[in-house]
Amino acid sequence: MWSRNTIAYVLILFAIASCKPSDPPTNLSGENIIPKPVSVANTGSSFELTEDTGIYIEGSDELTSIGQFLSDKLAPSTGFPLPVKSIKGIPDSGNIYITTHTDDQLGAEGYVLIIAEDIIKLSAPSPAGLFHGIQTIRQILPSKIESGSIQKGPWKIPTGIIRDYPNYSWRGTMLDVARHFFSIEDAKRYIDLVSYYKMNIMHLHLSDDQGWRIEIKSWPNLTAHGGSTQVGGGKGGFYTQEQYADIIAYAQSRYITIVPEIDLPGHINSALSSYGDLNGGTIVPEEGRVSPGTLQDIGSKSKPTELYTGVEVGWSTLRVEKEVTFKFVDDVVREISALTPGPYFHIGGDEAAATKKKDYITFINRFKDIVKANNKIMIGWEEIAQADINSDIITQYWKLSKYAELAVEKDSKLIMSPSRKAYLDMSYDSTSRLGLHWAAYIEVDSAYQWNLSTQVPGIGKEHILGIEAPLWSETITNIDELEYLAFPRLPGYAEIGWSPETNRNWEEYKIRLGNQGPRMKEMGIDFYRSKKIPWR
Ligand code: TNX
């Protein structure tokens, strides 16, 4: 005799077998969207994109650009024209409609996506929200939508309603273009990939001991000499001011704010090698990280240093007692600020082991005034908490809770970049061919399984702006290597910043990520095939 269970099992098997791949998708909440939306409701049917589909915009020219962005992303693989047109009121059946509406809960970046059988309606209070909604549409379509060459349809998506908005306002990554230089094309590619996961910040680490990467017209030798090499002795490079502006405009069109960093008063050898007046004396870079040492040769102060192509940290310093040092910082901050529409300027401030503590405080306090005079909000790595910081200043936590606590005591808000969890330059495991591991090995599960609001005991959400995952470039030399370290950890960091903590769980996430494998392949992303993920 067959038991009830067996009969039910056979019926389920039949049901699965009769589901042909061409059956229309109807389960919107089963889609593999990263970051996971706040809420998804199914309505059990599907919408089809066809050669007659148009993208209709009701709103400003900026919305038209967003509609065009969507059209440009969908046209190559579908082969459909997807014209962008403006309209008053809802378009006919078969179309996509993009507009704005007020909705306080959605905030500055949220959106509502209503997919019905006859229309897709995307609406948000702000253009940034619409842009994020477009990333959701891309992720719901079959992964071959990202192929870039004409593919066979049909292009169907399940119907339903998505209401979505971020948990944290700061969701970013940092790219170190100083240790190894990355071209404008590489920077743009990374910006595109980051925006696909609704991140909104790209912090550029533009200077370090090994290289100065942005043209400063009043101090031309910074790039002419200081930009001429990189880790390993390769030829380095730098962005002209026009190229930097080009990257910023590109990022802006993807609703990403560029945060420029000039690392001061340590990590500064490229400038000291270009202008000897700035040299406050260096210590011998020893093997091993942050090597405390003594000033090697007081006599070498004010003399240009040699260019440096190694990977040690914490051995160079600006000269505090010379006014020219502050003239230099003022010129650099002024020129870069004038090119940067975003409100932030990052002054570094990390690992200044060659700077005396009292000089360090003097430096940070003066940088604070300089950045403020240039109408920017100062950001610094956690060590700046030792100086006179306040609620106008943002502190970037990376290692020591005591500095995070000190910053919070001084009312400074935090960007969370815990190196043991969020450093994209840490190797996945001991077999990884790229990356460092001084903080930890960070496998994909470890990278995902933590919360911003519980990372430092006693420092909750009210003190935290969000997450940033830094990608230091000592071990990576090209875009493929960059992608290998960033992916697939970066989508998880995007989700940690965007999705409510109570909505996140590794067992469920790893399946969604695995199902995004074909999508990353279509996008040409050189990702690490972690064994922790059930790749499809
Ligand atoms: C620490 S984290 C640094 C960087 C290195 C990185 C390598 C921080 C603020 N400074 O200078 O590139 O470690 O992982």
XYZ file of C-alpha atoms and ligand atoms in Angstrom:
550
model
C 0.000 0.000 0.000
C 1.195 3.501 -0.790
C 1.223 5.853 2.152
C -0.206 9.339 1.886
C 3.299 10.740 2.041
C 4.429 8.690 -0.906
C 1.457 9.797 -2.970
C 2.106 13.438 -2.093
C 5.770 12.964 -3.013
C 4.898 11.463 -6.410
C 2.466 14.277 -7.092
C 5.156 16.844 -6.289
C 7.568 15.069 -8.629
C 4.965 15.233 -11.388
C 4.397 18.886 -10.735
C 8.149 19.619 -10.978
C 8.567 17.500 -14.120
C 5.685 19.247 -15.868
C 7.230 22.672 -15.165
C 8.909 23.340 -18.489
C 11.639 25.987 -18.476
C 9.407 28.076 -20.695
C 6.736 28.299 -18.013
C 6.356 31.966 -17.085
C 8.008 32.985 -13.819
C 5.462 33.905 -11.174
C 7.381 33.862 -7.885
C 8.791 37.346 -7.335
C 9.797 36.679 -3.726
C 11.875 33.733 -4.944
C 14.056 35.950 -7.146
C 17.717 36.249 -6.196
C 17.970 39.977 -5.561
C 21.076 41.305 -3.756
C 20.809 43.266 -1.529
C 17.644 41.609 -0.302
C 14.705 44.034 -0.556
C 12.808 45.143 2.536
C 9.548 43.645 1.303
C 8.373 41.622 -1.691
C 4.765 40.593 -2.303
C 3.781 38.130 -5.029
C 0.756 38.536 -7.254
C 1.286 35.275 -9.100
C 1.482 36.255 -12.747
C 4.164 37.579 -15.119
C 5.084 40.592 -17.263
C 6.790 40.235 -20.625
C 9.238 42.693 -22.131
C 8.734 42.747 -25.919
C 9.988 44.612 -28.963
C 7.062 46.997 -28.483
C 7.951 47.917 -24.899
C 8.740 51.571 -24.344
C 10.136 53.332 -21.264
C 7.834 56.205 -20.317
C 9.018 58.964 -18.026
C 6.922 61.418 -16.091
C 9.240 63.953 -14.463
C 12.473 65.888 -14.925
C 15.265 65.461 -17.480
C 17.236 63.634 -14.817
C 14.572 60.931 -14.874
C 14.944 60.710 -18.633
C 18.657 59.950 -18.156
C 17.747 57.194 -15.715
C 15.262 55.756 -18.223
C 17.964 55.907 -20.878
C 20.347 54.068 -18.556
C 17.783 51.264 -18.252
C 17.233 51.191 -22.002
C 21.008 51.029 -22.621
C 21.304 48.092 -20.218
C 18.407 46.076 -21.683
C 18.667 46.832 -25.402
C 21.897 44.943 -26.304
C 20.740 41.497 -25.082
C 17.059 41.763 -25.992
C 17.664 43.454 -29.328
C 14.589 45.606 -28.574
C 14.698 49.364 -29.229
C 13.173 50.296 -25.816
C 12.685 53.973 -26.688
C 12.567 56.469 -23.810
C 9.672 58.923 -24.058
C 8.061 61.424 -21.738
C 4.391 61.165 -20.863
C 1.696 62.662 -18.645
C -0.180 59.861 -16.913
C 0.138 56.099 -17.154
C 1.142 54.563 -20.521
C -0.634 51.711 -22.394
C -0.202 48.040 -21.793
C 3.212 46.419 -22.211
C 5.298 49.407 -21.134
C 7.562 50.557 -18.309
C 6.539 53.704 -16.454
C 8.999 55.687 -14.297
C 7.929 58.553 -12.086
C 8.347 60.173 -8.660
C 6.058 60.397 -5.655
C 6.377 61.486 -2.030
C 6.740 58.766 0.551
C 8.633 59.572 3.761
C 9.361 55.979 4.650
C 11.326 55.468 1.425
C 13.726 58.293 2.309
C 16.421 59.576 -0.026
C 17.140 56.247 -1.736
C 14.091 53.995 -1.502
C 11.709 53.000 -4.314
C 8.535 51.078 -5.035
C 8.408 48.681 -7.953
C 4.992 47.469 -9.026
C 5.103 44.751 -11.636
C 1.700 43.937 -13.101
C 0.860 41.728 -16.088
C 0.398 44.759 -18.302
C 2.859 47.315 -16.912
C 5.945 47.887 -14.794
C 5.668 50.952 -12.618
C 8.775 52.232 -10.852
C 8.323 55.170 -8.524
C 10.474 56.853 -5.865
C 10.793 60.142 -4.008
C 14.239 60.769 -5.529
C 16.222 59.988 -8.683
C 18.662 57.941 -6.579
C 15.769 55.718 -5.503
C 14.711 55.229 -9.121
C 18.264 54.312 -10.037
C 18.319 51.640 -7.328
C 14.938 50.375 -8.558
C 16.440 49.941 -12.005
C 19.148 47.703 -10.563
C 16.354 45.585 -9.104
C 14.665 45.292 -12.513
C 17.982 44.179 -14.038
C 18.425 41.539 -11.351
C 14.923 40.105 -11.843
C 15.328 39.630 -15.590
C 17.009 36.382 -16.767
C 20.779 36.582 -16.204
C 21.534 36.606 -19.931
C 20.164 40.165 -19.903
C 23.738 41.078 -18.908
C 25.324 39.323 -21.873
C 25.700 42.410 -24.060
C 24.886 40.553 -27.298
C 21.486 39.502 -28.641
C 19.985 36.545 -26.780
C 16.824 34.544 -27.279
C 13.821 35.572 -25.131
C 11.223 35.427 -23.825
C 11.991 38.213 -21.307
C 9.457 37.518 -18.603
C 9.467 38.535 -14.968
C 7.125 37.640 -12.106
C 4.517 40.152 -10.997
C 4.262 41.648 -7.526
C 5.232 44.618 -5.432
C 8.638 45.498 -4.016
C 8.996 48.219 -1.394
C 12.618 48.839 -0.638
C 14.925 51.302 1.105
C 18.352 51.143 2.770
C 19.048 50.525 6.422
C 22.222 52.679 6.327
C 22.959 55.760 4.228
C 26.685 55.028 3.753
C 27.350 51.935 1.650
C 30.681 51.933 -0.019
C 33.991 50.573 -1.006
C 37.452 52.121 -1.151
C 39.869 51.601 -4.001
C 43.585 52.103 -3.361
C 44.978 53.501 -6.614
C 48.252 54.452 -4.888
C 49.955 51.091 -4.230
C 49.093 50.024 -7.768
C 47.585 52.490 -10.160
C 44.242 51.705 -11.806
C 43.184 53.394 -15.045
C 40.052 55.533 -15.474
C 38.458 52.606 -17.342
C 39.145 50.301 -14.387
C 37.731 52.832 -11.933
C 34.592 53.187 -14.061
C 34.156 49.442 -14.344
C 34.385 49.112 -10.557
C 31.873 51.959 -10.141
C 29.457 50.114 -12.438
C 29.788 46.867 -10.510
C 29.395 48.594 -7.158
C 26.277 50.476 -8.269
C 24.709 47.189 -9.419
C 24.454 46.296 -5.710
C 23.071 49.724 -4.715
C 26.234 50.989 -3.053
C 26.522 54.772 -3.091
C 30.091 55.630 -2.003
C 33.420 55.185 -3.784
C 36.333 56.309 -1.656
C 39.512 56.790 -3.704
C 42.798 56.420 -1.839
C 44.738 58.837 -4.051
C 48.135 58.992 -2.362
C 50.449 56.826 -0.311
C 54.150 56.156 0.205
C 54.427 54.469 -3.182
C 52.601 56.949 -5.391
C 50.756 60.256 -5.789
C 47.851 59.747 -8.188
C 46.141 63.089 -8.750
C 47.434 66.151 -10.548
C 47.908 69.189 -8.282
C 48.622 72.191 -10.493
C 50.430 74.215 -7.801
C 52.714 71.268 -6.909
C 53.431 69.594 -10.264
C 56.281 67.389 -9.084
C 53.843 65.354 -6.956
C 52.714 63.508 -10.046
C 55.708 64.116 -12.350
C 58.012 62.419 -9.860
C 55.829 61.099 -7.025
C 53.438 59.364 -9.424
C 56.116 57.699 -11.506
C 56.233 54.302 -9.839
C 54.248 51.815 -7.721
C 54.623 48.674 -5.615
C 57.022 46.339 -7.370
C 58.627 49.164 -9.370
C 56.171 49.371 -12.281
C 55.539 52.679 -13.985
C 52.688 53.975 -11.822
C 50.506 56.735 -13.219
C 48.071 59.430 -12.133
C 44.766 61.081 -13.019
C 44.894 64.543 -14.543
C 42.355 66.918 -13.044
C 40.177 66.450 -16.147
C 40.316 62.671 -15.776
C 39.420 62.891 -12.097
C 36.439 65.110 -13.002
C 35.463 62.532 -15.619
C 35.444 59.733 -13.006
C 33.345 61.907 -10.715
C 30.793 62.653 -13.426
C 30.592 58.947 -14.259
C 30.061 58.081 -10.611
C 27.442 60.811 -10.258
C 25.450 59.382 -13.139
C 25.351 56.150 -11.116
C 24.381 57.941 -7.891
C 27.753 57.298 -6.331
C 29.603 59.944 -4.333
C 33.369 60.019 -4.762
C 35.290 60.560 -1.515
C 38.862 61.683 -2.258
C 41.553 60.730 0.235
C 45.009 62.232 0.561
C 46.725 60.270 3.302
C 48.434 62.601 5.837
C 50.656 63.090 7.809
C 52.090 59.566 7.375
C 51.883 57.381 4.235
C 53.377 60.395 2.493
C 56.692 59.332 0.985
C 55.617 60.026 -2.614
C 55.240 63.721 -1.677
C 58.455 63.753 0.394
C 60.366 62.353 -2.582
C 58.948 65.128 -4.766
C 59.463 68.078 -2.379
C 62.215 67.673 0.221
C 60.953 70.671 2.254
C 58.015 68.549 3.394
C 60.157 65.756 4.812
C 59.841 65.370 8.578
C 62.264 62.435 8.663
C 61.570 58.828 7.939
C 62.143 55.692 9.976
C 63.619 52.546 8.528
C 60.860 50.431 7.053
C 61.365 47.097 8.729
C 59.924 43.767 7.747
C 56.449 43.356 9.141
C 53.576 45.771 9.412
C 53.643 49.081 11.257
C 57.197 48.875 12.367
C 57.794 51.206 15.272
C 61.300 52.602 14.921
C 63.318 55.675 15.604
C 63.845 58.556 13.217
C 66.580 57.192 11.049
C 68.507 60.360 10.409
C 67.429 63.763 11.667
C 69.813 65.229 9.096
C 67.696 63.840 6.299
C 64.844 66.178 7.250
C 63.978 68.612 4.485
C 65.796 66.495 1.895
C 63.822 64.612 -0.743
C 63.496 60.908 0.021
C 63.921 58.075 -2.461
C 60.872 56.752 -4.267
C 59.521 53.635 -2.533
C 58.173 50.451 -4.113
C 57.888 48.137 -1.072
C 54.817 47.427 1.058
C 55.775 48.454 4.595
C 53.622 51.037 6.362
C 54.017 53.688 9.047
C 57.506 55.021 8.332
C 57.146 58.454 6.668
C 55.922 61.796 8.013
C 55.312 65.383 6.995
C 57.409 68.029 8.754
C 55.325 69.731 11.425
C 57.516 72.707 12.259
C 57.625 74.169 8.737
C 54.743 76.390 7.589
C 55.292 75.242 4.009
C 53.814 71.900 5.064
C 50.464 73.548 5.800
C 50.647 75.626 2.627
C 51.081 72.322 0.779
C 48.106 70.707 2.517
C 45.972 73.780 1.933
C 46.788 73.834 -1.795
C 46.077 70.126 -2.176
C 42.785 70.283 -0.277
C 41.724 73.415 -2.185
C 42.460 72.036 -5.657
C 40.848 68.660 -5.021
C 37.844 70.165 -3.226
C 37.195 72.474 -6.155
C 36.957 69.427 -8.435
C 34.827 67.381 -6.029
C 31.078 68.087 -5.853
C 30.589 65.623 -2.982
C 30.714 67.059 0.543
C 33.646 64.999 1.890
C 37.429 65.176 2.103
C 39.326 62.259 3.669
C 42.663 63.231 5.214
C 43.826 59.680 6.011
C 45.480 59.973 9.423
C 46.242 56.244 9.808
C 49.415 54.510 10.937
C 51.451 57.679 11.470
C 54.069 55.745 13.448
C 56.875 58.096 12.356
C 54.999 61.172 13.626
C 55.366 62.080 17.338
C 52.024 61.918 19.142
C 51.945 65.652 19.967
C 52.793 66.524 16.362
C 50.085 64.155 15.159
C 47.475 66.015 17.221
C 48.731 69.353 15.864
C 48.481 68.028 12.326
C 44.955 66.658 12.607
C 43.684 69.800 14.333
C 45.115 71.982 11.593
C 43.848 69.704 8.796
C 40.420 70.036 10.376
C 40.528 73.825 9.938
C 41.855 73.561 6.397
C 39.160 71.104 5.302
C 36.467 73.211 6.931
C 37.749 76.376 5.231
C 37.330 74.533 1.947
C 33.710 73.737 2.824
C 34.149 70.006 3.085
C 33.340 67.532 5.826
C 36.526 65.936 7.136
C 36.844 62.168 7.361
C 39.828 60.371 8.860
C 40.847 56.848 9.822
C 40.133 55.951 13.466
C 43.423 57.320 14.872
C 42.106 60.885 14.389
C 39.907 60.300 17.445
C 43.015 61.241 19.474
C 42.775 64.837 18.186
C 40.109 67.480 18.887
C 37.384 66.025 16.750
C 33.666 66.682 17.100
C 30.309 66.031 15.461
C 31.450 67.778 12.252
C 34.047 65.075 11.682
C 33.538 61.500 10.495
C 35.744 58.700 11.838
C 36.460 55.530 9.886
C 36.843 52.550 12.225
C 39.184 49.823 10.964
C 40.869 48.067 13.881
C 40.789 49.320 17.483
C 37.550 49.614 19.489
C 39.231 52.130 21.801
C 39.413 54.663 18.961
C 35.832 53.977 17.881
C 34.733 54.537 21.485
C 36.785 57.726 21.756
C 35.289 59.034 18.515
C 31.766 58.357 19.760
C 32.561 60.096 23.060
C 33.486 63.133 20.976
C 30.206 62.890 19.026
C 31.848 61.881 15.772
C 29.861 59.481 13.554
C 31.463 56.250 12.370
C 32.003 54.521 9.064
C 32.514 50.839 9.827
C 35.413 49.090 8.067
C 36.489 46.377 10.524
C 39.594 44.854 8.957
C 38.824 41.351 10.260
C 35.473 41.383 8.482
C 35.329 44.014 5.757
C 38.806 44.277 4.234
C 38.541 43.238 0.609
C 42.323 42.876 0.430
C 42.353 40.017 2.948
C 42.854 36.580 1.351
C 39.916 34.156 1.390
C 42.020 31.361 2.885
C 45.601 30.154 3.056
C 45.483 28.966 -0.557
C 44.402 32.335 -2.015
C 46.829 33.545 -4.652
C 46.084 37.227 -3.890
C 45.651 39.325 -0.793
C 47.236 39.817 2.615
C 46.165 38.177 5.850
C 47.465 40.297 8.712
C 43.906 40.929 9.963
C 42.288 37.578 9.077
C 41.447 35.188 6.317
C 37.979 36.272 5.254
C 35.923 33.586 3.515
C 32.618 34.605 1.952
C 30.597 33.359 4.936
C 32.709 35.246 7.468
C 32.472 38.395 5.345
C 28.673 38.176 5.458
C 27.999 37.032 9.013
C 28.197 40.155 11.140
C 26.168 43.291 11.814
C 27.200 46.923 11.791
C 25.307 47.701 14.981
C 26.915 44.953 17.089
C 30.475 44.958 15.777
C 31.896 47.175 18.516
C 30.188 46.504 21.857
C 28.294 49.567 23.034
C 28.318 51.304 19.646
C 24.874 51.027 18.123
C 23.162 52.171 14.967
C 22.691 55.761 16.149
C 26.464 56.291 15.974
C 26.984 54.597 12.625
C 26.682 56.034 9.126
C 27.220 52.698 7.446
C 29.740 50.328 5.914
C 32.802 50.688 3.734
C 34.839 47.759 2.403
C 38.368 48.926 1.532
C 40.335 47.313 -1.273
C 44.020 48.008 -0.627
C 46.090 47.222 -3.677
C 49.490 45.976 -2.513
C 48.876 42.545 -4.109
C 46.643 43.392 -7.068
C 47.866 44.855 -10.329
C 44.926 44.772 -12.752
C 41.135 44.747 -12.969
C 40.839 40.941 -13.038
C 42.727 40.675 -9.759
C 40.673 43.524 -8.334
C 37.478 41.651 -9.213
C 38.787 38.402 -7.751
C 39.219 39.990 -4.326
C 36.066 42.114 -4.475
C 33.775 39.321 -5.708
C 31.839 37.639 -4.369
C 32.366 39.402 -1.009
C 31.248 42.845 -2.150
C 27.564 41.952 -2.756
C 27.452 40.713 0.859
C 28.815 44.031 2.150
C 26.225 45.827 0.041
C 23.541 43.713 1.706
C 24.923 44.350 5.209
C 24.531 48.084 4.537
C 21.160 47.947 2.799
C 19.006 45.164 4.214
C 17.481 45.094 7.693
C 19.526 42.888 10.049
C 16.483 40.796 10.908
C 16.034 39.974 7.206
C 19.515 38.562 6.767
C 20.619 34.985 7.215
C 23.604 33.175 5.728
C 21.846 29.922 4.787
C 19.366 31.830 2.660
C 21.892 34.365 1.359
C 24.361 31.767 0.081
C 21.686 30.316 -2.190
C 20.787 33.724 -3.573
C 24.479 34.443 -4.153
C 24.982 31.050 -5.797
C 22.078 31.787 -8.117
C 23.757 35.064 -9.056
C 26.791 33.139 -10.341
C 25.534 33.003 -13.954
C 24.794 36.729 -13.760
C 28.322 37.577 -12.603
C 29.643 35.354 -15.399
C 27.553 37.205 -17.975
C 28.971 40.457 -16.632
C 32.470 39.101 -17.108
C 33.276 39.364 -13.412
C 36.344 37.383 -12.437
C 34.958 36.142 -9.128
C 36.370 33.657 -6.619
C 34.430 30.362 -6.796
C 34.198 29.879 -3.047
C 33.368 26.314 -1.964
C 31.048 27.781 0.650
C 28.595 28.784 -2.072
C 26.257 26.402 -3.965
C 27.071 27.944 -7.356
C 24.516 27.423 -10.047
C 46.450 48.996 6.700
S 43.879 50.116 7.224
C 46.433 50.233 6.084
C 46.866 50.335 4.689
C 47.323 49.030 4.135
C 46.422 47.934 4.626
C 46.734 46.596 4.060
C 44.650 51.395 7.113
C 43.936 52.565 7.530
N 45.904 51.364 6.658
O 47.876 51.302 4.574
O 47.273 49.096 2.754
O 46.524 47.860 6.023
O 45.774 45.657 4.427
